[in-house]
CSV table of C-alpha atoms in Angstrom, one decimal:
chain,number,residue,atom,x,y,z
A,16,UNK,CA,15.9,-2.5,8.7
A,17,UNK,CA,18.7,-4.4,6.9
A,18,UNK,CA,21.1,-1.5,8.3
A,19,UNK,CA,19.8,-1.8,11.7
A,20,UNK,CA,20.1,-5.7,11.7
A,21,UNK,CA,23.6,-6.0,13.0
A,22,UNK,CA,22.3,-3.8,16.2
A,23,UNK,CA,19.1,-5.9,16.6
A,24,UNK,CA,21.0,-9.1,16.3
A,25,UNK,CA,23.6,-8.1,19.0
A,26,UNK,CA,20.9,-7.0,21.2
A,27,UNK,CA,19.0,-10.4,20.9
A,28,UNK,CA,22.6,-12.2,21.3
A,29,UNK,CA,23.2,-10.3,24.5
A,30,UNK,CA,20.3,-12.0,26.2
A,31,UNK,CA,17.8,-9.4,25.7
A,32,UNK,CA,15.2,-9.3,23.0
A,33,UNK,CA,15.0,-7.0,20.2
A,34,UNK,CA,11.9,-5.8,18.4
A,35,UNK,CA,10.6,-4.6,15.0
A,36,UNK,CA,7.1,-3.1,15.1
A,37,UNK,CA,5.9,-1.8,11.8
A,38,UNK,CA,3.1,0.6,11.9
A,39,UNK,CA,0.6,-0.1,9.2
A,40,UNK,CA,-3.3,0.3,9.0
A,41,UNK,CA,-6.5,-1.4,8.5
A,42,UNK,CA,-6.3,0.5,5.2
A,43,UNK,CA,-4.0,-2.3,3.8
A,44,UNK,CA,-7.2,-4.4,3.4
A,45,UNK,CA,-8.1,-2.5,0.5
A,46,UNK,CA,-4.7,-2.4,-1.1
A,47,UNK,CA,-3.0,-4.4,-3.7
A,48,UNK,CA,0.6,-4.4,-4.7
A,49,UNK,CA,0.8,-3.1,-8.4
A,50,UNK,CA,4.2,-4.8,-9.5
A,51,UNK,CA,3.6,-3.4,-13.1
A,52,UNK,CA,3.4,0.2,-11.8
A,53,UNK,CA,4.9,0.0,-8.3
A,54,UNK,CA,5.3,3.8,-8.1
A,55,UNK,CA,1.8,4.2,-9.2
A,56,UNK,CA,3.1,6.3,-12.4
A,57,UNK,CA,0.5,5.3,-15.0
A,58,UNK,CA,-2.5,7.3,-15.8
A,59,UNK,CA,-5.4,6.6,-13.5
A,60,UNK,CA,-3.2,4.9,-10.7
A,61,UNK,CA,-3.9,7.3,-8.2
A,62,UNK,CA,-7.5,6.6,-7.2
A,63,UNK,CA,-9.7,7.8,-3.9
A,64,UNK,CA,-7.0,10.2,-2.7
A,65,UNK,CA,-9.5,12.4,-1.3
A,66,UNK,CA,-10.3,9.7,1.0
A,67,UNK,CA,-8.3,7.4,3.6
A,68,UNK,CA,-8.5,4.8,0.8
A,69,UNK,CA,-6.3,6.3,-1.6
A,70,UNK,CA,-4.5,3.7,-3.7
A,71,UNK,CA,-1.0,4.9,-2.6
A,72,UNK,CA,-1.7,4.8,0.9
A,73,UNK,CA,-3.3,1.4,0.7
A,74,UNK,CA,-0.5,-0.1,-1.3
A,75,UNK,CA,2.0,1.5,1.2
A,76,UNK,CA,0.0,0.2,4.2
A,77,UNK,CA,-0.1,-3.4,2.6
A,78,UNK,CA,3.6,-3.4,1.8
A,79,UNK,CA,4.2,-2.6,5.6
A,80,UNK,CA,2.3,-5.8,6.6
A,81,UNK,CA,4.0,-7.9,4.1
A,82,UNK,CA,7.5,-6.5,5.1
A,83,UNK,CA,6.7,-7.5,8.8
A,84,UNK,CA,5.7,-11.2,7.7
A,85,UNK,CA,8.5,-11.4,5.2
A,86,UNK,CA,11.0,-10.3,7.8
A,87,UNK,CA,10.0,-12.6,10.2
A,88,UNK,CA,10.2,-15.5,7.8
A,89,UNK,CA,13.8,-14.5,6.8
A,90,UNK,CA,15.2,-14.2,10.3
A,91,UNK,CA,17.0,-17.5,11.2
A,92,UNK,CA,15.6,-19.8,14.2
A,93,UNK,CA,17.3,-18.9,17.5
A,94,UNK,CA,17.5,-15.2,17.0
A,95,UNK,CA,14.9,-13.5,19.3
A,96,UNK,CA,14.0,-10.5,17.3
A,97,UNK,CA,10.1,-10.3,17.5
A,98,UNK,CA,8.5,-8.7,14.6
A,99,UNK,CA,4.9,-7.4,14.5
A,100,UNK,CA,2.8,-5.1,12.4
A,101,UNK,CA,0.1,-2.9,14.0
A,102,UNK,CA,-2.9,-0.7,13.0
A,103,UNK,CA,-3.2,2.2,15.8
A,104,UNK,CA,-6.7,2.8,14.2
A,105,UNK,CA,-8.2,6.3,13.3
A,106,UNK,CA,-6.1,8.5,15.6
A,107,UNK,CA,-6.9,12.2,16.7
A,108,UNK,CA,-3.7,13.8,15.7
A,109,UNK,CA,-2.7,16.9,13.5
A,110,UNK,CA,-2.1,14.9,10.6
A,111,UNK,CA,-5.5,15.6,9.0
A,112,UNK,CA,-4.3,19.3,8.5
A,113,UNK,CA,-3.2,18.1,5.2
A,114,UNK,CA,-6.5,16.9,3.9
A,115,UNK,CA,-8.2,20.3,4.4
A,116,UNK,CA,-7.6,22.8,1.7
A,117,UNK,CA,-8.9,25.6,4.0
A,118,UNK,CA,-6.0,25.2,6.2
A,119,UNK,CA,-3.4,25.3,3.4
A,120,UNK,CA,-0.9,23.4,5.3
A,121,UNK,CA,2.5,23.4,4.2
A,122,UNK,CA,3.9,19.8,3.8
A,123,UNK,CA,7.3,20.7,4.2
A,124,UNK,CA,7.1,22.7,7.7
A,125,UNK,CA,3.7,21.9,8.9
A,126,UNK,CA,2.7,25.7,9.0
A,127,UNK,CA,-0.8,26.5,8.4
A,128,UNK,CA,-0.9,29.5,6.2
A,129,UNK,CA,-4.8,29.5,6.2
A,130,UNK,CA,-4.9,29.3,10.1
A,131,UNK,CA,-2.4,31.5,11.5
A,132,UNK,CA,-3.7,31.4,14.9
A,133,UNK,CA,-4.3,27.8,14.9
A,134,UNK,CA,-8.1,28.1,15.8
A,135,UNK,CA,-9.3,26.0,13.0
A,136,UNK,CA,-6.8,23.1,13.8
A,137,UNK,CA,-7.9,23.0,17.2
A,138,UNK,CA,-11.7,23.0,16.2
A,139,UNK,CA,-10.9,20.1,13.8
A,140,UNK,CA,-9.2,18.2,16.5
A,141,UNK,CA,-12.0,18.8,18.9
A,142,UNK,CA,-14.4,17.3,16.3
A,143,UNK,CA,-12.3,14.5,15.4
A,144,UNK,CA,-12.3,13.7,19.2
A,145,UNK,CA,-15.8,12.5,18.9
A,146,UNK,CA,-15.0,9.5,16.5
A,147,UNK,CA,-11.0,9.2,16.6
A,148,UNK,CA,-9.0,7.3,19.3
A,149,UNK,CA,-6.8,9.8,21.3
A,150,UNK,CA,-3.2,9.3,20.5
A,151,UNK,CA,-1.9,7.9,23.7
A,152,UNK,CA,-4.5,5.2,23.8
A,153,UNK,CA,-3.8,4.4,20.1
A,154,UNK,CA,-0.1,3.9,21.1
A,155,UNK,CA,-0.7,1.4,23.6
A,156,UNK,CA,-0.4,-1.7,21.3
A,157,UNK,CA,2.8,-0.3,19.8
A,158,UNK,CA,4.0,0.1,23.1
A,159,UNK,CA,3.1,-3.3,24.3
A,160,UNK,CA,4.7,-4.9,21.0
A,161,UNK,CA,7.8,-3.1,21.9
A,162,UNK,CA,8.4,-3.8,25.4
A,163,UNK,CA,6.2,-6.3,27.0
A,164,UNK,CA,8.3,-9.5,27.7
A,165,UNK,CA,5.5,-11.9,26.9
A,166,UNK,CA,5.1,-10.6,23.4
A,167,UNK,CA,8.4,-12.4,22.4
A,168,UNK,CA,9.2,-13.7,18.7
A,169,UNK,CA,7.0,-17.0,19.6
A,170,UNK,CA,4.4,-15.0,20.5
A,171,UNK,CA,3.9,-12.6,17.7
A,172,UNK,CA,5.7,-14.4,14.8
A,173,UNK,CA,5.2,-11.7,12.2
A,174,UNK,CA,1.6,-11.1,13.5
A,175,UNK,CA,-0.9,-8.0,12.5
A,176,UNK,CA,-2.2,-6.4,15.7
A,177,UNK,CA,-5.3,-4.1,16.1
A,178,UNK,CA,-6.5,-2.9,19.7
A,179,UNK,CA,-4.0,-5.1,21.4
A,180,UNK,CA,-5.1,-8.4,19.8
A,181,UNK,CA,-3.4,-10.5,17.0
A,182,UNK,CA,-5.8,-10.1,14.1
A,183,UNK,CA,-5.9,-11.7,10.8
A,184,UNK,CA,-4.8,-9.4,8.1
A,185,UNK,CA,-6.1,-9.3,4.3
A,186,UNK,CA,-5.5,-12.3,2.3
A,187,UNK,CA,-3.2,-10.6,0.2
A,188,UNK,CA,-1.1,-9.7,3.3
A,189,UNK,CA,-0.9,-13.4,4.1
A,190,UNK,CA,0.5,-14.4,0.5
A,191,UNK,CA,4.0,-15.6,1.1
A,192,UNK,CA,4.7,-15.4,-2.6
A,193,UNK,CA,3.5,-11.7,-2.8
A,194,UNK,CA,5.8,-10.9,0.5
A,195,UNK,CA,8.6,-12.4,-0.9
A,196,UNK,CA,8.3,-10.8,-4.3
A,197,UNK,CA,7.8,-7.4,-2.6
A,198,UNK,CA,10.9,-8.0,-0.5
A,199,UNK,CA,13.1,-8.8,-3.6
A,200,UNK,CA,11.7,-5.8,-5.3
A,201,UNK,CA,12.5,-3.5,-2.3
A,202,UNK,CA,16.1,-5.0,-2.2
A,203,UNK,CA,16.6,-4.0,-6.0
A,204,UNK,CA,15.0,-0.5,-5.4
A,205,UNK,CA,17.0,0.4,-2.5
A,206,UNK,CA,20.3,-1.3,-3.4
A,207,UNK,CA,20.5,-2.6,0.2
A,208,UNK,CA,20.3,-6.5,0.9
A,209,UNK,CA,19.2,-8.1,4.0
A,210,UNK,CA,21.8,-10.4,5.3
A,211,UNK,CA,20.9,-12.4,8.2
């Protein structure tokens, strides 16, 4: 975002509106930022990684929400860049191929070594269809946040959205001190500073 900032600012100054929509997850509510082990390298840091509540996943999703809130705070008044974060929910995509050992999915290429004809993946998606949201439905909130003129900076103000509605995130996601600390750590780790 720091590298895109000049273009976002230019778009906003040209009478248009710019948007930053950060895709997160309700999984952020199970997350915590481990500043003492941000890369989760200590023994036992990776927990529940055979579930959607893997500590690495939930920490990253919390970082997404914190990022959106802190970016909103750092943008000077008068610059019409609307920032939000969103949970698309549990979406019926092929992403779950990586969680099933039987499919032997290659993370680099996505190829299914254990399912050369794709029949197992098709069956998986059919089953997922009973309890997961179709991708086109799940994308509606993201599309609205990116394009609806009513969802401008004043309306979204760094908010977290689920199913088209602004929703309270976790308590830690609302902690301005944690968001600021995470932002500063990110700048140090990437070597890229955000200059509004």
